[in-house]
XYZ file of C-alpha atoms in Angstrom:
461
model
C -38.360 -35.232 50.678
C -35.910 -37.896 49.210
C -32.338 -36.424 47.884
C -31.917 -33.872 45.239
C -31.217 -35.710 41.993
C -28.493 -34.543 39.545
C -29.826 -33.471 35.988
C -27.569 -34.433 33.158
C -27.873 -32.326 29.833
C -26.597 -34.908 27.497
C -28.194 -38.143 29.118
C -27.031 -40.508 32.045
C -24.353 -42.198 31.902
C -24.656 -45.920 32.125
C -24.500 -46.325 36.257
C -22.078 -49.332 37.727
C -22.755 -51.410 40.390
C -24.069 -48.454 42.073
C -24.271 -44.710 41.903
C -23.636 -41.573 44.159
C -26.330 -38.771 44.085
C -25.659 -35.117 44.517
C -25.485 -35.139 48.249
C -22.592 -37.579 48.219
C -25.153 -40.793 49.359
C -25.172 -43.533 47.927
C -28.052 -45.078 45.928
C -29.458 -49.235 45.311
C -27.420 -50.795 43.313
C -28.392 -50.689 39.840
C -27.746 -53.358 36.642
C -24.138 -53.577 35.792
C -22.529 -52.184 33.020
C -19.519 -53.175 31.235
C -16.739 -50.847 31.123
C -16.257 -50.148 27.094
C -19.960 -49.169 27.144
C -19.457 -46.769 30.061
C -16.474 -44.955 28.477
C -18.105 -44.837 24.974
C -21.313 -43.092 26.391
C -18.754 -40.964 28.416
C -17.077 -40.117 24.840
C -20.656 -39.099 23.339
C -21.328 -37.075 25.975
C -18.069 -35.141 25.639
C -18.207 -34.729 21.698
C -21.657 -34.122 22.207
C -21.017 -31.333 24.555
C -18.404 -29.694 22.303
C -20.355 -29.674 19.260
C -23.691 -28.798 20.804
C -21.704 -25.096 22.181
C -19.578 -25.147 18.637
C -16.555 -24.974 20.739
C -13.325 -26.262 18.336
C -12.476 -30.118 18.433
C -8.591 -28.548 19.708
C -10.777 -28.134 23.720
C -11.375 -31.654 23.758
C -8.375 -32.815 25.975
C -9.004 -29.825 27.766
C -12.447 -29.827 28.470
C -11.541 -33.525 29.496
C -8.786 -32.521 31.820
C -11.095 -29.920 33.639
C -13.598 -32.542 33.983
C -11.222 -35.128 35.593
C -9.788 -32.438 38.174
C -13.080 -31.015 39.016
C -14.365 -35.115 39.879
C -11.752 -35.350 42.161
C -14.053 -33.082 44.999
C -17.656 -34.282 44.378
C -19.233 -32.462 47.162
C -18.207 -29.465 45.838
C -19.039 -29.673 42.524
C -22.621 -31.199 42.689
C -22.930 -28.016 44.592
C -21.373 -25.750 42.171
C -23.089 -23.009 40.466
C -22.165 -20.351 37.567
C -24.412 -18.339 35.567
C -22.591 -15.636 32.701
C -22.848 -12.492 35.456
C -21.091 -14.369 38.153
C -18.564 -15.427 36.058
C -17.663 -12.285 34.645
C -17.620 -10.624 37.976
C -15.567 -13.346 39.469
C -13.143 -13.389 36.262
C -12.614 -9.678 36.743
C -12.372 -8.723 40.306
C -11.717 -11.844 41.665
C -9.368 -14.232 39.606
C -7.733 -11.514 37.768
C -6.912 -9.151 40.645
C -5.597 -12.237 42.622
C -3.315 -13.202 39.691
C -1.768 -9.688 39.155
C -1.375 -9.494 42.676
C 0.699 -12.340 42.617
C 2.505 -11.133 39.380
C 3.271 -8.026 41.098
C 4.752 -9.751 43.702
C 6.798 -11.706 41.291
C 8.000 -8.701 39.966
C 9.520 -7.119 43.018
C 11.430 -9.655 44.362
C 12.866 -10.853 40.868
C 14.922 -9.633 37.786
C 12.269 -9.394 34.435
C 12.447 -8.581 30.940
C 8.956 -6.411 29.298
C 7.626 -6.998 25.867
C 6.126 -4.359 25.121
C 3.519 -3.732 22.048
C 1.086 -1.732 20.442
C -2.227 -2.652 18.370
C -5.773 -1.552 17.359
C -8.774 -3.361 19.084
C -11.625 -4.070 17.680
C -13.406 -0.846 18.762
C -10.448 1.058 16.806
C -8.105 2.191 20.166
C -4.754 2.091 20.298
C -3.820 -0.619 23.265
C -0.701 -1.001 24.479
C 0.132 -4.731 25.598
C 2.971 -5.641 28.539
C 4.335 -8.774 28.887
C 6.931 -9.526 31.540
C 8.837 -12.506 31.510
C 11.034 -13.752 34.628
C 12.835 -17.016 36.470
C 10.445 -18.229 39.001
C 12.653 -20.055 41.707
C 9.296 -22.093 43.031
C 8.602 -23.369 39.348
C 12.287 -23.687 38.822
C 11.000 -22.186 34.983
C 10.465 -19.127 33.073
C 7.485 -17.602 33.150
C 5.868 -14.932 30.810
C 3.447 -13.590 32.090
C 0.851 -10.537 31.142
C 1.548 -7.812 32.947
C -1.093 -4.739 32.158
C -2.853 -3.284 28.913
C -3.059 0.385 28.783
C -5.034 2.147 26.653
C -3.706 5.303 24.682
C -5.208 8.300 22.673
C -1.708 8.908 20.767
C 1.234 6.676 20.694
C 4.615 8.162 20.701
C 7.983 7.426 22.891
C 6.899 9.811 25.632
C 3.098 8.842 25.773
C 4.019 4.720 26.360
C 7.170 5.570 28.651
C 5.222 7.121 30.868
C 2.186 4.958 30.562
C 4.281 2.373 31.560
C 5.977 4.253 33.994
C 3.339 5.103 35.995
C 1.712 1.571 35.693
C 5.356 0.307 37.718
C 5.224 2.903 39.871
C 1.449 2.064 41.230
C 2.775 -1.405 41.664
C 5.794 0.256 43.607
C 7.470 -2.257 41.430
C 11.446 -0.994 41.567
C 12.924 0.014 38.270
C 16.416 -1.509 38.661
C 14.478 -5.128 38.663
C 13.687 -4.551 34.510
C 17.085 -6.000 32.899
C 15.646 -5.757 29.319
C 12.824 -4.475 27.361
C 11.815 -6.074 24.023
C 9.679 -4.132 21.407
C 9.351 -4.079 17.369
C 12.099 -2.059 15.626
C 9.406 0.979 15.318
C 11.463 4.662 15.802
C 9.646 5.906 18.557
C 10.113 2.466 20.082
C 14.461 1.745 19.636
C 15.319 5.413 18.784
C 18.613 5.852 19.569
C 18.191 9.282 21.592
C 14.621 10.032 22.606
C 13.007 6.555 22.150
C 11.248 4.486 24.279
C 13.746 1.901 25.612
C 16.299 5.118 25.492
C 13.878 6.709 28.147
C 13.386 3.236 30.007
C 17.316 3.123 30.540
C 17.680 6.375 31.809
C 15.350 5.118 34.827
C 16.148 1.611 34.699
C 20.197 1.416 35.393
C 20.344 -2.128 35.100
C 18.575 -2.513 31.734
C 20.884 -4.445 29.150
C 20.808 -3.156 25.538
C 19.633 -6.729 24.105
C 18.952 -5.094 20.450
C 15.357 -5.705 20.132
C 13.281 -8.519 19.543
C 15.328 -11.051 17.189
C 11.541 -12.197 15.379
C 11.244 -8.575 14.675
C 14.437 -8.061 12.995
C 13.780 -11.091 10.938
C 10.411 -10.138 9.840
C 12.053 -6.823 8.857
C 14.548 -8.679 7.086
C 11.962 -10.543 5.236
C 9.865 -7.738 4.435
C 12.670 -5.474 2.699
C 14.063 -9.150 0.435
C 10.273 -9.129 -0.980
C 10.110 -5.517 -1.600
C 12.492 -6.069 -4.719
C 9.308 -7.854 -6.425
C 6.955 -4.707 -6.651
C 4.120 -5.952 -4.602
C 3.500 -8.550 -7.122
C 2.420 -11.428 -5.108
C 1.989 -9.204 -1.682
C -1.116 -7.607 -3.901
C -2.593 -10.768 -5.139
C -2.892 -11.988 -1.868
C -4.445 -8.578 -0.746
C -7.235 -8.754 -3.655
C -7.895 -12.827 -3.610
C -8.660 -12.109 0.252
C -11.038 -9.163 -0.047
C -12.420 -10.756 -3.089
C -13.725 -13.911 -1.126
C -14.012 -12.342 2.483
C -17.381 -10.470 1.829
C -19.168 -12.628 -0.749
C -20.156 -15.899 0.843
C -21.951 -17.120 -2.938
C -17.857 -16.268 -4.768
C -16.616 -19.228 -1.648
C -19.612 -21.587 -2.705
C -19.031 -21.302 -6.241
C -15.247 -21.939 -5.390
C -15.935 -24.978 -3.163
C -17.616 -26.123 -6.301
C -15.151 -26.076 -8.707
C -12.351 -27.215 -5.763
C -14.570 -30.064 -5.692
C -14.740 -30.309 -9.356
C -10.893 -30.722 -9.834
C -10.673 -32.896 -6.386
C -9.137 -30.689 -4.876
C -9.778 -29.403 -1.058
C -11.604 -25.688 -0.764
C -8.991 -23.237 0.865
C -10.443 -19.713 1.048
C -7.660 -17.288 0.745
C -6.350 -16.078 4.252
C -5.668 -12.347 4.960
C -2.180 -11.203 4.648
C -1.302 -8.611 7.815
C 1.769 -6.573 7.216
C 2.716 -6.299 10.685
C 2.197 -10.508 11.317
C 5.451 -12.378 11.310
C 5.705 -13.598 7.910
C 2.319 -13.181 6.896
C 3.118 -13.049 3.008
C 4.585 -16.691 3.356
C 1.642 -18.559 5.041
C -0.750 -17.129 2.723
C 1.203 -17.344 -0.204
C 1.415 -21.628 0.731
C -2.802 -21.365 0.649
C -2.867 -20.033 -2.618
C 0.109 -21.903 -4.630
C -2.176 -24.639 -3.254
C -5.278 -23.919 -4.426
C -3.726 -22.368 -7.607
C -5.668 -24.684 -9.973
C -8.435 -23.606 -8.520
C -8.752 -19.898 -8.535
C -7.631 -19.666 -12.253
C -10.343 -21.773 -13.517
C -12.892 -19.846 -10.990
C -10.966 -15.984 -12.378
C -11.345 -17.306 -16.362
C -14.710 -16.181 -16.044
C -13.449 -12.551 -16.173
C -11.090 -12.502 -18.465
C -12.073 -10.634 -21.242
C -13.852 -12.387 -23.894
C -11.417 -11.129 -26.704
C -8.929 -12.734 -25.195
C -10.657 -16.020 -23.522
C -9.827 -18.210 -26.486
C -6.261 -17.297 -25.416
C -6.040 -19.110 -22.482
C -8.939 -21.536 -23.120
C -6.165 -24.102 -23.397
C -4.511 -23.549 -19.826
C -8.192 -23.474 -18.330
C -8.857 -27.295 -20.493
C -5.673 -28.537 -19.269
C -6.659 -28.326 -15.851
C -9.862 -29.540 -15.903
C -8.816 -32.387 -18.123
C -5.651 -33.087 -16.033
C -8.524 -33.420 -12.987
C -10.766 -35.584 -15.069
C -13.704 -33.326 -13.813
C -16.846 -32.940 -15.472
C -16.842 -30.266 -17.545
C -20.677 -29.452 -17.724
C -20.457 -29.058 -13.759
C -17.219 -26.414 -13.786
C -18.797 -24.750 -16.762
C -22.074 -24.320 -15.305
C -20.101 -22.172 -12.157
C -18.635 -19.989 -14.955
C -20.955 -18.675 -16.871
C -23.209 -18.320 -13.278
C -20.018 -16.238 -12.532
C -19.922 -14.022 -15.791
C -23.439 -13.338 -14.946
C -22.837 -12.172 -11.420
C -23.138 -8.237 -11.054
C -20.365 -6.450 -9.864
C -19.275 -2.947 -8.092
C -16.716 -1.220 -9.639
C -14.257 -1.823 -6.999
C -15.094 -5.608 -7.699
C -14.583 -5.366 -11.101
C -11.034 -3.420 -10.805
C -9.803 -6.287 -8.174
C -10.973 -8.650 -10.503
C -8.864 -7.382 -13.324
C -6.145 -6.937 -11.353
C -6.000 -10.608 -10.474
C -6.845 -12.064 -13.966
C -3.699 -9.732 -14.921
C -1.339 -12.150 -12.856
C -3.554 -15.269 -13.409
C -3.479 -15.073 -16.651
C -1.374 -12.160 -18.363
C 1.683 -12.364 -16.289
C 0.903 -16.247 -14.882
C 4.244 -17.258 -15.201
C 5.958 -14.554 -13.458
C 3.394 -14.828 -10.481
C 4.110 -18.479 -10.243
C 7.592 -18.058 -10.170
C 7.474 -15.332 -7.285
C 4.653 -17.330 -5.783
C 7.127 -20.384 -5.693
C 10.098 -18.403 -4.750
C 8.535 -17.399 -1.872
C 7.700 -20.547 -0.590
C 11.534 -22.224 -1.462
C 12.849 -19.128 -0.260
C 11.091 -18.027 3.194
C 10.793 -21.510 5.258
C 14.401 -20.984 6.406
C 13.210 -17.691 7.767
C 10.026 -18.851 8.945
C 11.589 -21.862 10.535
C 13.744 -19.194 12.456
C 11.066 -17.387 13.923
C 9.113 -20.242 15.004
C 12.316 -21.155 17.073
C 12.099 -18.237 18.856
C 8.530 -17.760 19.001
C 8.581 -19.643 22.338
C 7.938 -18.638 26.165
C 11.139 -20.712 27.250
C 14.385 -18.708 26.729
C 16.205 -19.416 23.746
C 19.166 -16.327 24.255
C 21.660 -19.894 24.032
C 20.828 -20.344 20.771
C 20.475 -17.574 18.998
C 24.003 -16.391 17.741
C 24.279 -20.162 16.224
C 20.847 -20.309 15.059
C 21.345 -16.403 13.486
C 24.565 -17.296 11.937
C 23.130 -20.930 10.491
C 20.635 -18.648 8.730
C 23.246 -16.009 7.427
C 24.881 -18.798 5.951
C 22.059 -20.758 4.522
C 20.824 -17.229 2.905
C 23.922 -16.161 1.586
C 24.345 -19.993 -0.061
C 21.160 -18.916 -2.523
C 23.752 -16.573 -4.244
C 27.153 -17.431 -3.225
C 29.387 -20.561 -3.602
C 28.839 -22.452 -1.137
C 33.083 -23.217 -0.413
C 32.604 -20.194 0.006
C 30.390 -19.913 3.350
C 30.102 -23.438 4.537
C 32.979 -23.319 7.009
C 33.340 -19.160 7.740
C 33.049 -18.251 11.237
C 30.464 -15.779 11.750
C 32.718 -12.989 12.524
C 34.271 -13.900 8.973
C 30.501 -14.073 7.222
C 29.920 -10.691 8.557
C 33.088 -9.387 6.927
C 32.798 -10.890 3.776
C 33.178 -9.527 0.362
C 30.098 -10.890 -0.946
C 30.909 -9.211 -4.424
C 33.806 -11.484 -4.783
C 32.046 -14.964 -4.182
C 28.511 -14.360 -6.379
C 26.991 -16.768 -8.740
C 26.408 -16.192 -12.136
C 22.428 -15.456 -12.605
C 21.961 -18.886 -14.137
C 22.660 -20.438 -10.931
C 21.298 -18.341 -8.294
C 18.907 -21.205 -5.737
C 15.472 -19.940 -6.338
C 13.401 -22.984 -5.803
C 13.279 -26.172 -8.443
C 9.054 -24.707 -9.107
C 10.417 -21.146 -9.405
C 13.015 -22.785 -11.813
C 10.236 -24.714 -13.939
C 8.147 -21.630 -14.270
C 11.628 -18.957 -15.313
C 12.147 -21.561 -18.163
C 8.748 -20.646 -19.567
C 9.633 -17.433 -19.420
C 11.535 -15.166 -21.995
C 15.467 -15.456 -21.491
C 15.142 -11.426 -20.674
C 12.342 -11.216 -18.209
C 14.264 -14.502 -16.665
C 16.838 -12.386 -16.095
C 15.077 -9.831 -14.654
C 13.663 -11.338 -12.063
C 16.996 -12.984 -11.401
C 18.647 -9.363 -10.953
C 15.973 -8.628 -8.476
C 16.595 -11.614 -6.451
């Protein structure tokens, strides 16, 4: 019998002056191909590959990378086998136990901070994720590693100290290695007296105080500004999302008037309280794909008071140049669509601040987006696995200031140290309403606006 040929899935590559089968020999030369064609049928076969298993275009360069370090041993890969079983069994007890083996290791010869949190899965129990992060002297890097996920019937202080208590002490991983612990800003997490990290120190007597988790505290800090606006644009988001998420026809009809306008089809994303700044990145979908949603919403609005805002819904379309007859059509398909009454509700609610209360959304809806990047721009910072403790009482200060600029003279912040910002008598340095920074589209949209509700919203912010 003559050597076992390799089987390609997505055709041969064009061979060179010769070619190697799977037993390593070599075979007659064959017809010579130039080297452009070779790496072009090489490039097929990779896109090829990735679209064929609907794998995202972002694997590319690493499906690419694998390929190019698994080449480098041909013997062993011609020879290489994995079926779905296998892999799972060698994933779990084999690469997985090896790795945490390692970690633990790690972990009791060297100092390490845990981030610790808790979440939902997907089957609805409460999972508590630990993430340890430490200086690894052979890397000469940080690392951040995961560490163990527990799984818990209630979740209290006591139940995830000792939880992860008795997770360390399997590992006989000594306590006076943790130095910090980092955790959202829930009670039973940073209580001062019978919380979690509270507990942690009492057993951990080289544990630093570090103040939680700076992305937290911003978050929280982000989350209380926008509470002054009553949910206004925080429940827009909620109802354009669960509008759109479970009626596949509502995004077609959408993607046709998007289309219409010339405008790209962004289905709105799903705001989730407890993600960083959430309200911010979906709020940037939606201002821009604003167009959009109130042509596809004027369907609903009540027919005694369509001719009302017949003009706004012209303007766009004519400001477009889109054919009419096609973005009509969608509407009255919409009118005619049957409805629950949970449907209907969420679809007043929206055509309330589409329409009714339009310029007031828009000017949150703008505020927002003026308002929150210097936040957002914060957290990505230290959203990182490298250590960043060098820069954050300059970067937390640079924000303070920037902040407190939206209301106060800025002589008076630009050059305070931040031991003087945090002592400052803010009361003495405000601007007058009129010029308050909200954003130069919040400021288009509060001229529309009556000089009283202008006001208001100005109070608020």
């Amino acid at each position: 019998m003559g050597p076992k040929k390799c089987s390609l899935p997505y055709g041969t590559p064009p061979n060179i002056h010769e070619s190697s089968n799977c037993s390593g020999k070599r075979d007659a030369p064959l017809p010579n191909v130039n080297y452009e064609d070779r790496k072009s049928n090489a490039e097929a076969m990779v896109v090829s590959f990735i679209a064929e298993n609907n794998l995202p275009f972002t694997m590319t360069s690493k499906v690419l990378d694998l390929a190019k370090e698994l080449s480098r041993d041909h013997k062993v890969l011609a020879d290489l086998s994995l079926d779905r079983t296998s892999c799972t069994y060698k994933l779990k007890e084999g690469l997985a136990s090896v790795c945490h083996k390692r970690l633990v290791a790690e972990m009791k010869k060297n100092p390490f901070s845990i981030n610790i949190d808790e979440c939902t899965a997907k089957n609805n129990k409460r999972v508590l994720s630990v993430l340890v992060s430490y200086f690894s002297e052979d890397l000469g890097m940080s690392i951040v590693h995961h560490y163990v996920s527990l799984q818990l019937t209630t979740v209290n202080a006591n139940t995830v100290f000792h939880a992860v208590k008795k997770a360390l002490e399997e590992d006989e991983i000594p306590f006076t290695n943790v130095v910090s612990s980092l955790s959202d800003s829930a009670a039973y997490m940073r209580g001062s007296k019978t919380g979690f990290e509270k507990r942690l120190q009492d057993v951990a007597t080289n544990m630093l105080d570090i103040d939680g988790d700076l992305c937290h505290h911003i978050h929280n800090v982000v989350k209380k500004y926008c509470q002054h606006f009553d949910h206004q644009v925080e429940g827009l988001c909620d109802d354009l999302y669960n509008d759109f998420h479970y009626s596949p026809d509502l995004q077609e009809h959408l993607a046709t008037i998007s289309t219409a306008l010339g405008t790209a089809c962004k289905v709105p994303l799903e705001r989730v309280a407890h993600r960083w700044l959430s309200s911010f990145d979906v709020t940037v979908r939606n201002v821009e794909m604003v167009k959009a949603l109130t042509v596809f919403y004027y369907a609903w609005v009540d027919s005694n008071k369509q001719s009302e805002f017949e003009g706004l819904v012209k303007a766009i379309i004519n400001e477009a140049k889109a054919n009419k007859k096609n973005v009509y059509d969608v509407i009255m398909k919409l009118k005619m669509k049957q409805l629950t009454p949970q449907g209907l509700k969420r679809k007043k609610r929206i055509v309330q601040k589409l329409f009714v209360e339009r310029n007031l959304t828009l000017a949150l809806m703008h505020h927002y987006t003026s308002i929150l990047p210097m936040f957002k721009s914060f957290v990505l910072t230290f959203e990182q696995k490298e250590p960043m403790i060098h820069k954050a009482h300059d970067s937390i200060t640079d924000l303070f200031r920037q902040f407190l600029a939206c209301f106060i003279k800025h002589e008076g912040v630009s050059e305070l140290t931040a031991r003087q910002l945090a002592e400052l008598d803010i009361s003495e340095n405000l601007l007058k309403c009129s010029q308050v920074y909200v954003g130069k589209a919040c400021e288009k949209e509060l001229l529309k606006m009556s000089a009283e509700a202008a006001r208001s919203f100005l109070s608020k912010h």
